Amino acid sequence: ALAAALAAAFVAGALLLPRLTSSREELAADPPARRFPFSDVSAHEAPELEARFAAEPASLETGAHLAMALAKGGRVAEARLLLPRLRQIPGRAADPLVDYVEGSLAVAADEPQLALVMFGKALERARTGGRGELLSQIRAARGHLLSTLGRGDEALADMQAALAGFESSHDAPSLARVLNDLAVEELQRGRLAQGERLLERALEASREANPGGTGGGVILGNLAGISMLRGRPDEAAPRCRETIRTFRDNGSHRLAWALTDCSVILRDLALTGEADASLAEALALLASSPAESDFAIALSYRGDAELASGERNRAAATAAEIERAASAGGDRPALARADRLRAGLAAQQGHLATARRLFAEARTLEAGSGQEDAATEIDLEAARIELEFGELAAAETLVAQVAASAAGSVREGSAAFFSEILRAEIDLREGRIAEAGVRLKGLGDPDRLTSLARRLALLAARGHQAASAGQIDAARVDLDRAQREAAAAHLSVEALERRLDLARLEEAAALSANPAERRPPATRSRERQQIVDEAGRLGLTRLARRAADA
């Protein structure tokens, strides 16, 4: 396995080498880097810039600045109306600044192919024209776009070249943005520690660019995301609330994004009312642009909450709404979210074959878009479903796939915790009670877990382990607590009720096997067969054998 990993790393490095060499050759031919003149553009500037552009119709810089300010305020359609006017300015029709603005507006309008063409044109014209103030910014923008398209190696080369340029020109606002984008690229590769270090540098650069200001909202939001990956919603919540305040103060169109992500954090703290309000506000803000990916993401979070609380009809309607948004925007990850939600719904309704097919389709869409972390989440969810249906071999295969495809994430993030829970559950169903206990003990004390999702998963697994060991009272303590906490957070307790049934099943098996129990043989035989049948349905082979042999 180690040899294969080293071989894969060597091949990946060899494939990347020509691109990196090409990037260095480009840098050698670049004009000296200078500060990008619109690094700290603000949506609030739009009214003043409109007046200035009306008074200075030949000023390309003022018009470009206005277009970017409008886009930052979410007024992309208005910004695009300026493009033909900018190209009408004598002698500026082929200016790389206009190409860059057109590419940026194409990104905002979810037109990635046009954006790639325009960024490529802008880069070539800026290099040949000696426009050192544009090169790093164009590379940073193209790198960000390539990352979202799943072309990580190309994205990394562009971002690193941009980083060098921004450091050389002491462009702190632009430096903060590219450090943030590099951090996201690291996080998508499962490298939490590296991503966190880059984000801390990005936050420092953002605060240097705007001392005492309210900048760094995106960076704070991403730092909150890292806290969530580590199972610390208590650390994430202050950061996400600060992000929301920052975007409200700035009038940023990113407010909806912050509200959406914050809803997940608040829900994991069992602050259900606040989470619902945050998500409802986000959806209201995003409803005017239903084709945008942020709208589909917010809808998927609502669907997850509906499914978790047992509101199946609402979840089905939300899945259909996500699919419409995905179709309107040509958004493959959004379509994957619709499939994933429908897979969970099918599983709740007892349709394993349908759930498998939908999970597979969702995974293909996410992996094909370069979203390996999302693909890993799908594998974990699918493994949990297989386990609930007693399909141990399928569950084991999926958990192993998680370890193979996202090793870094498994070591550090949420995938590590939940895959270990699943491994413990598989151990229990195959009779390896001691091994399961060791795994669960390594996950810590439920009282010290601030994440509701982690706490419930651990309590349920511990309850199962205690019941399997014949410690019925201890099992009930954990399972009853999990039921109470889930109900308080408006979550469905069906799965936990099945765990309590399991504890009762273990108790019945122990009772049936006790020779001191004097009941008619026919009664004991009937009870044993019921236990065998139920244990077999749940995939509890050890318990089924024990009851049959009693």
mmCIF file of C-alpha atoms in Angstrom, residues 238-534:
data_model
loop_
_atom_site.group_PDB
_atom_site.id
_atom_site.type_symbol
_atom_site.label_atom_id
_atom_site.label_comp_id
_atom_site.label_asym_id
_atom_site.label_seq_id
_atom_site.Cartn_x
_atom_site.Cartn_y
_atom_site.Cartn_z
ATOM 1 C CA PRO A 238 -18.544 33.066 17.527
ATOM 2 C CA ARG A 239 -16.670 33.135 14.220
ATOM 3 C CA CYS A 240 -19.783 32.592 12.151
ATOM 4 C CA ARG A 241 -21.689 35.284 14.069
ATOM 5 C CA GLU A 242 -18.794 37.710 13.506
ATOM 6 C CA THR A 243 -18.877 36.806 9.812
ATOM 7 C CA ILE A 244 -22.573 37.670 9.647
ATOM 8 C CA ARG A 245 -22.004 41.006 11.412
ATOM 9 C CA THR A 246 -19.146 41.806 9.015
ATOM 10 C CA PHE A 247 -21.241 41.151 5.932
ATOM 11 C CA ARG A 248 -24.223 43.071 7.321
ATOM 12 C CA ASP A 249 -22.002 46.069 8.040
ATOM 13 C CA ASN A 250 -20.424 45.890 4.576
ATOM 14 C CA GLY A 251 -23.713 45.379 2.760
ATOM 15 C CA SER A 252 -22.106 42.301 1.201
ATOM 16 C CA HIS A 253 -24.043 39.904 -1.012
ATOM 17 C CA ARG A 254 -22.159 37.140 0.840
ATOM 18 C CA LEU A 255 -24.449 37.595 3.838
ATOM 19 C CA ALA A 256 -26.676 34.751 2.628
ATOM 20 C CA TRP A 257 -23.668 32.422 2.419
ATOM 21 C CA ALA A 258 -22.707 33.242 6.017
ATOM 22 C CA LEU A 259 -26.270 32.778 7.273
ATOM 23 C CA THR A 260 -26.487 29.394 5.529
ATOM 24 C CA ASP A 261 -23.274 28.051 7.022
ATOM 25 C CA CYS A 262 -24.091 29.466 10.439
ATOM 26 C CA SER A 263 -27.387 27.575 10.442
ATOM 27 C CA VAL A 264 -25.470 24.276 10.325
ATOM 28 C CA ILE A 265 -23.210 25.336 13.196
ATOM 29 C CA LEU A 266 -26.141 26.450 15.341
ATOM 30 C CA ARG A 267 -28.050 23.254 14.629
ATOM 31 C CA ASP A 268 -25.069 21.207 15.805
ATOM 32 C CA LEU A 269 -25.230 23.157 19.082
ATOM 33 C CA ALA A 270 -28.928 22.187 19.386
ATOM 34 C CA LEU A 271 -29.906 25.857 18.882
ATOM 35 C CA THR A 272 -32.645 24.764 16.504
ATOM 36 C CA GLY A 273 -34.780 27.907 16.586
ATOM 37 C CA GLU A 274 -31.836 30.196 15.833
ATOM 38 C CA ALA A 275 -30.622 27.809 13.125
ATOM 39 C CA ASP A 276 -34.042 27.775 11.431
ATOM 40 C CA ALA A 277 -34.234 31.578 11.508
ATOM 41 C CA SER A 278 -30.731 31.930 10.052
ATOM 42 C CA LEU A 279 -31.481 29.521 7.217
ATOM 43 C CA ALA A 280 -34.872 31.115 6.474
ATOM 44 C CA GLU A 281 -33.230 34.537 6.138
ATOM 45 C CA ALA A 282 -30.587 33.082 3.814
ATOM 46 C CA LEU A 283 -33.213 31.466 1.587
ATOM 47 C CA ALA A 284 -35.205 34.706 1.439
ATOM 48 C CA LEU A 285 -32.082 36.572 0.288
ATOM 49 C CA LEU A 286 -31.191 33.896 -2.272
ATOM 50 C CA ALA A 287 -34.675 33.364 -3.710
ATOM 51 C CA SER A 288 -34.163 36.159 -6.248
ATOM 52 C CA SER A 289 -31.322 34.131 -7.849
ATOM 53 C CA PRO A 290 -32.603 30.531 -7.814
ATOM 54 C CA ALA A 291 -29.996 29.347 -10.329
ATOM 55 C CA GLU A 292 -27.061 30.196 -8.059
ATOM 56 C CA SER A 293 -25.247 27.352 -6.307
ATOM 57 C CA ASP A 294 -25.638 29.063 -2.911
ATOM 58 C CA PHE A 295 -29.427 28.727 -3.233
ATOM 59 C CA ALA A 296 -29.155 24.969 -3.858
ATOM 60 C CA ILE A 297 -26.781 24.582 -0.907
ATOM 61 C CA ALA A 298 -29.167 26.409 1.438
ATOM 62 C CA LEU A 299 -32.062 24.302 0.186
ATOM 63 C CA SER A 300 -30.081 21.111 0.779
ATOM 64 C CA TYR A 301 -29.424 22.141 4.390
ATOM 65 C CA ARG A 302 -33.139 22.724 4.838
ATOM 66 C CA GLY A 303 -33.836 19.311 3.298
ATOM 67 C CA ASP A 304 -31.332 17.629 5.622
ATOM 68 C CA ALA A 305 -33.051 19.214 8.625
ATOM 69 C CA GLU A 306 -36.477 18.131 7.356
ATOM 70 C CA LEU A 307 -35.306 14.569 6.834
ATOM 71 C CA ALA A 308 -33.609 14.441 10.242
ATOM 72 C CA SER A 309 -36.819 15.573 11.922
ATOM 73 C CA GLY A 310 -38.933 13.016 10.035
ATOM 74 C CA GLU A 311 -40.706 15.529 7.754
ATOM 75 C CA ARG A 312 -40.496 13.321 4.675
ATOM 76 C CA ASN A 313 -43.042 15.081 2.479
ATOM 77 C CA ARG A 314 -41.284 18.395 2.991
ATOM 78 C CA ALA A 315 -37.907 16.815 2.311
ATOM 79 C CA ALA A 316 -39.205 15.359 -0.968
ATOM 80 C CA ALA A 317 -40.509 18.778 -2.033
ATOM 81 C CA THR A 318 -37.174 20.377 -1.148
ATOM 82 C CA ALA A 319 -35.302 17.770 -3.210
ATOM 83 C CA ALA A 320 -37.449 18.679 -6.224
ATOM 84 C CA GLU A 321 -36.721 22.363 -5.646
ATOM 85 C CA ILE A 322 -32.968 21.678 -5.495
ATOM 86 C CA GLU A 323 -33.182 19.761 -8.772
ATOM 87 C CA ARG A 324 -34.950 22.682 -10.468
ATOM 88 C CA ALA A 325 -32.250 25.069 -9.235
ATOM 89 C CA ALA A 326 -29.522 22.681 -10.411
ATOM 90 C CA SER A 327 -31.074 22.371 -13.851
ATOM 91 C CA ALA A 328 -31.439 26.137 -14.219
ATOM 92 C CA GLY A 329 -27.788 26.749 -13.379
ATOM 93 C CA GLY A 330 -26.210 23.619 -14.867
ATOM 94 C CA ASP A 331 -24.832 22.904 -11.393
ATOM 95 C CA ARG A 332 -23.582 19.306 -11.006
ATOM 96 C CA PRO A 333 -22.849 19.501 -7.236
ATOM 97 C CA ALA A 334 -26.358 20.906 -6.692
ATOM 98 C CA LEU A 335 -27.858 17.972 -8.604
ATOM 99 C CA ALA A 336 -25.776 15.682 -6.385
ATOM 100 C CA ARG A 337 -27.355 17.298 -3.321
ATOM 101 C CA ALA A 338 -30.825 16.534 -4.675
ATOM 102 C CA ASP A 339 -29.853 12.896 -5.299
ATOM 103 C CA ARG A 340 -28.295 12.581 -1.862
ATOM 104 C CA LEU A 341 -31.401 13.937 -0.135
ATOM 105 C CA ARG A 342 -33.601 11.561 -2.122
ATOM 106 C CA ALA A 343 -31.296 8.671 -1.201
ATOM 107 C CA GLY A 344 -31.791 9.404 2.493
ATOM 108 C CA LEU A 345 -35.530 9.638 1.951
ATOM 109 C CA ALA A 346 -35.608 6.306 0.093
ATOM 110 C CA ALA A 347 -33.678 4.676 2.936
ATOM 111 C CA GLN A 348 -36.148 5.968 5.525
ATOM 112 C CA GLN A 349 -38.948 4.463 3.437
ATOM 113 C CA GLY A 350 -37.192 1.083 3.305
ATOM 114 C CA HIS A 351 -36.039 1.212 -0.332
ATOM 115 C CA LEU A 352 -32.382 0.193 -0.128
ATOM 116 C CA ALA A 353 -31.867 -0.430 -3.856
ATOM 117 C CA THR A 354 -33.137 3.060 -4.702
ATOM 118 C CA ALA A 355 -30.991 4.619 -1.985
ATOM 119 C CA ARG A 356 -27.908 2.825 -3.329
ATOM 120 C CA ARG A 357 -28.525 4.027 -6.873
ATOM 121 C CA LEU A 358 -29.062 7.646 -5.794
ATOM 122 C CA PHE A 359 -26.011 7.665 -3.531
ATOM 123 C CA ALA A 360 -23.901 6.301 -6.401
ATOM 124 C CA GLU A 361 -25.191 8.984 -8.780
ATOM 125 C CA ALA A 362 -24.567 11.730 -6.213
ATOM 126 C CA ARG A 363 -21.034 10.484 -5.566
ATOM 127 C CA THR A 364 -20.207 10.399 -9.278
ATOM 128 C CA LEU A 365 -21.419 13.979 -9.702
ATOM 129 C CA GLU A 366 -19.417 15.265 -6.714
ATOM 130 C CA ALA A 367 -16.218 13.401 -7.581
ATOM 131 C CA GLY A 368 -16.528 14.496 -11.220
ATOM 132 C CA SER A 369 -16.662 18.107 -10.026
ATOM 133 C CA GLY A 370 -13.545 17.696 -7.893
ATOM 134 C CA GLN A 371 -15.521 17.727 -4.621
ATOM 135 C CA GLU A 372 -13.779 14.800 -2.936
ATOM 136 C CA ASP A 373 -14.771 15.907 0.577
ATOM 137 C CA ALA A 374 -18.451 15.821 -0.446
ATOM 138 C CA ALA A 375 -17.916 12.410 -2.074
ATOM 139 C CA THR A 376 -16.456 11.165 1.227
ATOM 140 C CA GLU A 377 -19.510 12.422 3.130
ATOM 141 C CA ILE A 378 -21.735 10.494 0.711
ATOM 142 C CA ASP A 379 -19.731 7.309 1.304
ATOM 143 C CA LEU A 380 -20.128 7.699 5.068
ATOM 144 C CA GLU A 381 -23.862 8.310 4.791
ATOM 145 C CA ALA A 382 -24.281 5.357 2.430
ATOM 146 C CA ALA A 383 -22.291 3.143 4.836
ATOM 147 C CA ARG A 384 -24.567 4.136 7.707
ATOM 148 C CA ILE A 385 -27.627 3.207 5.647
ATOM 149 C CA GLU A 386 -26.131 -0.169 4.640
ATOM 150 C CA LEU A 387 -25.487 -0.857 8.307
ATOM 151 C CA GLU A 388 -29.067 -0.025 9.266
ATOM 152 C CA PHE A 389 -30.250 -2.556 6.680
ATOM 153 C CA GLY A 390 -27.851 -5.186 8.043
ATOM 154 C CA GLU A 391 -25.627 -5.159 4.939
ATOM 155 C CA LEU A 392 -22.304 -5.488 6.750
ATOM 156 C CA ALA A 393 -20.098 -6.302 3.758
ATOM 157 C CA ALA A 394 -21.357 -3.280 1.807
ATOM 158 C CA ALA A 395 -20.879 -1.031 4.849
ATOM 159 C CA GLU A 396 -17.306 -2.286 5.370
ATOM 160 C CA THR A 397 -16.458 -1.663 1.709
ATOM 161 C CA LEU A 398 -17.707 1.917 1.887
ATOM 162 C CA VAL A 399 -15.850 2.689 5.130
ATOM 163 C CA ALA A 400 -12.666 1.311 3.571
ATOM 164 C CA GLN A 401 -13.296 3.507 0.517
ATOM 165 C CA VAL A 402 -13.457 6.545 2.771
ATOM 166 C CA ALA A 403 -10.063 5.681 4.236
ATOM 167 C CA ALA A 404 -8.573 5.126 0.771
ATOM 168 C CA SER A 405 -9.936 8.265 -0.903
ATOM 169 C CA ALA A 406 -9.579 10.873 1.855
ATOM 170 C CA ALA A 407 -6.768 9.810 4.142
ATOM 171 C CA GLY A 408 -5.945 13.327 5.353
ATOM 172 C CA SER A 409 -9.537 14.140 6.129
ATOM 173 C CA VAL A 410 -9.981 10.808 7.906
ATOM 174 C CA ARG A 411 -7.059 11.577 10.223
ATOM 175 C CA GLU A 412 -8.134 15.056 11.224
ATOM 176 C CA GLY A 413 -11.732 15.817 10.415
ATOM 177 C CA SER A 414 -15.295 14.690 10.949
ATOM 178 C CA ALA A 415 -14.771 11.721 8.634
ATOM 179 C CA ALA A 416 -12.347 10.288 11.208
ATOM 180 C CA PHE A 417 -14.909 10.392 13.974
ATOM 181 C CA PHE A 418 -17.889 9.029 12.077
ATOM 182 C CA SER A 419 -15.943 6.331 10.218
ATOM 183 C CA GLU A 420 -14.683 5.088 13.591
ATOM 184 C CA ILE A 421 -18.283 4.996 14.866
ATOM 185 C CA LEU A 422 -19.238 2.910 11.840
ATOM 186 C CA ARG A 423 -16.293 0.549 12.359
ATOM 187 C CA ALA A 424 -17.378 0.047 15.974
ATOM 188 C CA GLU A 425 -20.943 -0.698 14.860
ATOM 189 C CA ILE A 426 -19.655 -3.253 12.344
ATOM 190 C CA ASP A 427 -17.532 -4.842 15.092
ATOM 191 C CA LEU A 428 -20.597 -5.142 17.312
ATOM 192 C CA ARG A 429 -22.686 -6.787 14.625
ATOM 193 C CA GLU A 430 -19.917 -9.302 14.016
ATOM 194 C CA GLY A 431 -19.503 -10.076 17.708
ATOM 195 C CA ARG A 432 -16.257 -8.160 18.325
ATOM 196 C CA ILE A 433 -17.545 -6.445 21.466
ATOM 197 C CA ALA A 434 -14.167 -5.722 23.085
ATOM 198 C CA GLU A 435 -12.751 -4.231 19.871
ATOM 199 C CA ALA A 436 -15.799 -2.000 19.524
ATOM 200 C CA GLY A 437 -15.377 -0.830 23.114
ATOM 201 C CA VAL A 438 -11.758 0.169 22.469
ATOM 202 C CA ARG A 439 -12.770 2.151 19.364
ATOM 203 C CA LEU A 440 -15.545 3.981 21.186
ATOM 204 C CA LYS A 441 -13.390 4.754 24.201
ATOM 205 C CA GLY A 442 -10.869 6.370 21.848
ATOM 206 C CA LEU A 443 -13.545 8.818 20.692
ATOM 207 C CA GLY A 444 -13.767 10.432 24.112
ATOM 208 C CA ASP A 445 -16.431 11.220 26.675
ATOM 209 C CA PRO A 446 -19.863 12.310 25.364
ATOM 210 C CA ASP A 447 -19.962 14.951 28.123
ATOM 211 C CA ARG A 448 -16.944 16.666 26.544
ATOM 212 C CA LEU A 449 -18.349 16.692 22.995
ATOM 213 C CA THR A 450 -19.974 20.011 22.080
ATOM 214 C CA SER A 451 -21.194 18.687 18.712
ATOM 215 C CA LEU A 452 -24.739 17.305 18.955
ATOM 216 C CA ALA A 453 -24.188 15.055 15.918
ATOM 217 C CA ARG A 454 -21.052 13.520 17.407
ATOM 218 C CA ARG A 455 -22.562 13.195 20.866
ATOM 219 C CA LEU A 456 -25.695 11.399 19.620
ATOM 220 C CA ALA A 457 -23.661 9.051 17.414
ATOM 221 C CA LEU A 458 -21.350 8.139 20.295
ATOM 222 C CA LEU A 459 -24.164 7.678 22.806
ATOM 223 C CA ALA A 460 -26.070 5.433 20.405
ATOM 224 C CA ALA A 461 -23.003 3.321 19.658
ATOM 225 C CA ARG A 462 -22.084 3.063 23.342
ATOM 226 C CA GLY A 463 -25.628 1.983 24.118
ATOM 227 C CA HIS A 464 -25.384 -0.707 21.455
ATOM 228 C CA GLN A 465 -22.013 -1.847 22.824
ATOM 229 C CA ALA A 466 -23.321 -2.020 26.396
ATOM 230 C CA ALA A 467 -26.377 -3.996 25.300
ATOM 231 C CA SER A 468 -24.177 -6.392 23.323
ATOM 232 C CA ALA A 469 -22.089 -6.954 26.464
ATOM 233 C CA GLY A 470 -25.230 -7.701 28.478
ATOM 234 C CA GLN A 471 -25.052 -4.399 30.395
ATOM 235 C CA ILE A 472 -28.675 -3.532 29.786
ATOM 236 C CA ASP A 473 -29.001 -0.800 32.423
ATOM 237 C CA ALA A 474 -25.918 1.030 31.108
ATOM 238 C CA ALA A 475 -27.283 0.717 27.554
ATOM 239 C CA ARG A 476 -30.549 2.295 28.577
ATOM 240 C CA VAL A 477 -28.785 5.215 30.294
ATOM 241 C CA ASP A 478 -26.950 6.164 27.079
ATOM 242 C CA LEU A 479 -29.860 5.471 24.747
ATOM 243 C CA ASP A 480 -32.414 7.286 26.903
ATOM 244 C CA ARG A 481 -30.109 10.306 27.073
ATOM 245 C CA ALA A 482 -29.640 10.270 23.308
ATOM 246 C CA GLN A 483 -33.409 10.092 22.827
ATOM 247 C CA ARG A 484 -34.008 13.068 25.116
ATOM 248 C CA GLU A 485 -31.351 15.213 23.416
ATOM 249 C CA ALA A 486 -32.562 14.302 19.942
ATOM 250 C CA ALA A 487 -36.174 15.077 20.808
ATOM 251 C CA ALA A 488 -35.179 18.427 22.334
ATOM 252 C CA ALA A 489 -33.449 19.329 19.041
ATOM 253 C CA HIS A 490 -36.572 18.305 17.062
ATOM 254 C CA LEU A 491 -34.818 15.301 15.532
ATOM 255 C CA SER A 492 -36.513 12.027 14.700
ATOM 256 C CA VAL A 493 -35.839 9.371 17.327
ATOM 257 C CA GLU A 494 -36.780 6.385 15.144
ATOM 258 C CA ALA A 495 -33.196 5.139 14.909
ATOM 259 C CA LEU A 496 -32.681 5.536 18.647
ATOM 260 C CA GLU A 497 -35.921 3.707 19.344
ATOM 261 C CA ARG A 498 -34.528 0.832 17.267
ATOM 262 C CA ARG A 499 -31.449 0.882 19.495
ATOM 263 C CA LEU A 500 -33.658 0.618 22.577
ATOM 264 C CA ASP A 501 -35.427 -2.293 20.899
ATOM 265 C CA LEU A 502 -31.998 -3.820 20.373
ATOM 266 C CA ALA A 503 -31.212 -3.472 24.078
ATOM 267 C CA ARG A 504 -34.487 -5.180 24.884
ATOM 268 C CA LEU A 505 -33.636 -7.886 22.336
ATOM 269 C CA GLU A 506 -30.321 -8.536 24.044
ATOM 270 C CA GLU A 507 -32.101 -8.714 27.389
ATOM 271 C CA ALA A 508 -34.643 -11.168 25.991
ATOM 272 C CA ALA A 509 -31.875 -13.321 24.519
ATOM 273 C CA ALA A 510 -30.095 -13.429 27.870
ATOM 274 C CA LEU A 511 -33.358 -14.314 29.613
ATOM 275 C CA SER A 512 -34.159 -17.046 27.098
ATOM 276 C CA ALA A 513 -30.723 -18.584 27.546
ATOM 277 C CA ASN A 514 -30.978 -18.635 31.363
ATOM 278 C CA PRO A 515 -31.706 -22.212 32.518
ATOM 279 C CA ALA A 516 -33.129 -20.884 35.796
ATOM 280 C CA GLU A 517 -36.080 -19.424 33.891
ATOM 281 C CA ARG A 518 -38.889 -21.987 34.213
ATOM 282 C CA ARG A 519 -41.280 -21.401 31.302
ATOM 283 C CA PRO A 520 -42.927 -23.842 28.965
ATOM 284 C CA PRO A 521 -40.559 -25.122 26.238
ATOM 285 C CA ALA A 522 -42.962 -24.016 23.508
ATOM 286 C CA THR A 523 -42.937 -20.436 24.866
ATOM 287 C CA ARG A 524 -39.138 -20.381 25.052
ATOM 288 C CA SER A 525 -38.860 -21.815 21.531
ATOM 289 C CA ARG A 526 -41.228 -19.195 20.140
ATOM 290 C CA GLU A 527 -39.288 -16.395 21.895
ATOM 291 C CA ARG A 528 -35.971 -17.743 20.571
ATOM 292 C CA GLN A 529 -37.301 -17.816 17.000
ATOM 293 C CA GLN A 530 -38.569 -14.246 17.312
ATOM 294 C CA ILE A 531 -35.146 -13.136 18.521
ATOM 295 C CA VAL A 532 -33.390 -15.049 15.717
ATOM 296 C CA ASP A 533 -35.670 -13.488 13.088
ATOM 297 C CA GLU A 534 -35.303 -9.938 14.425
#
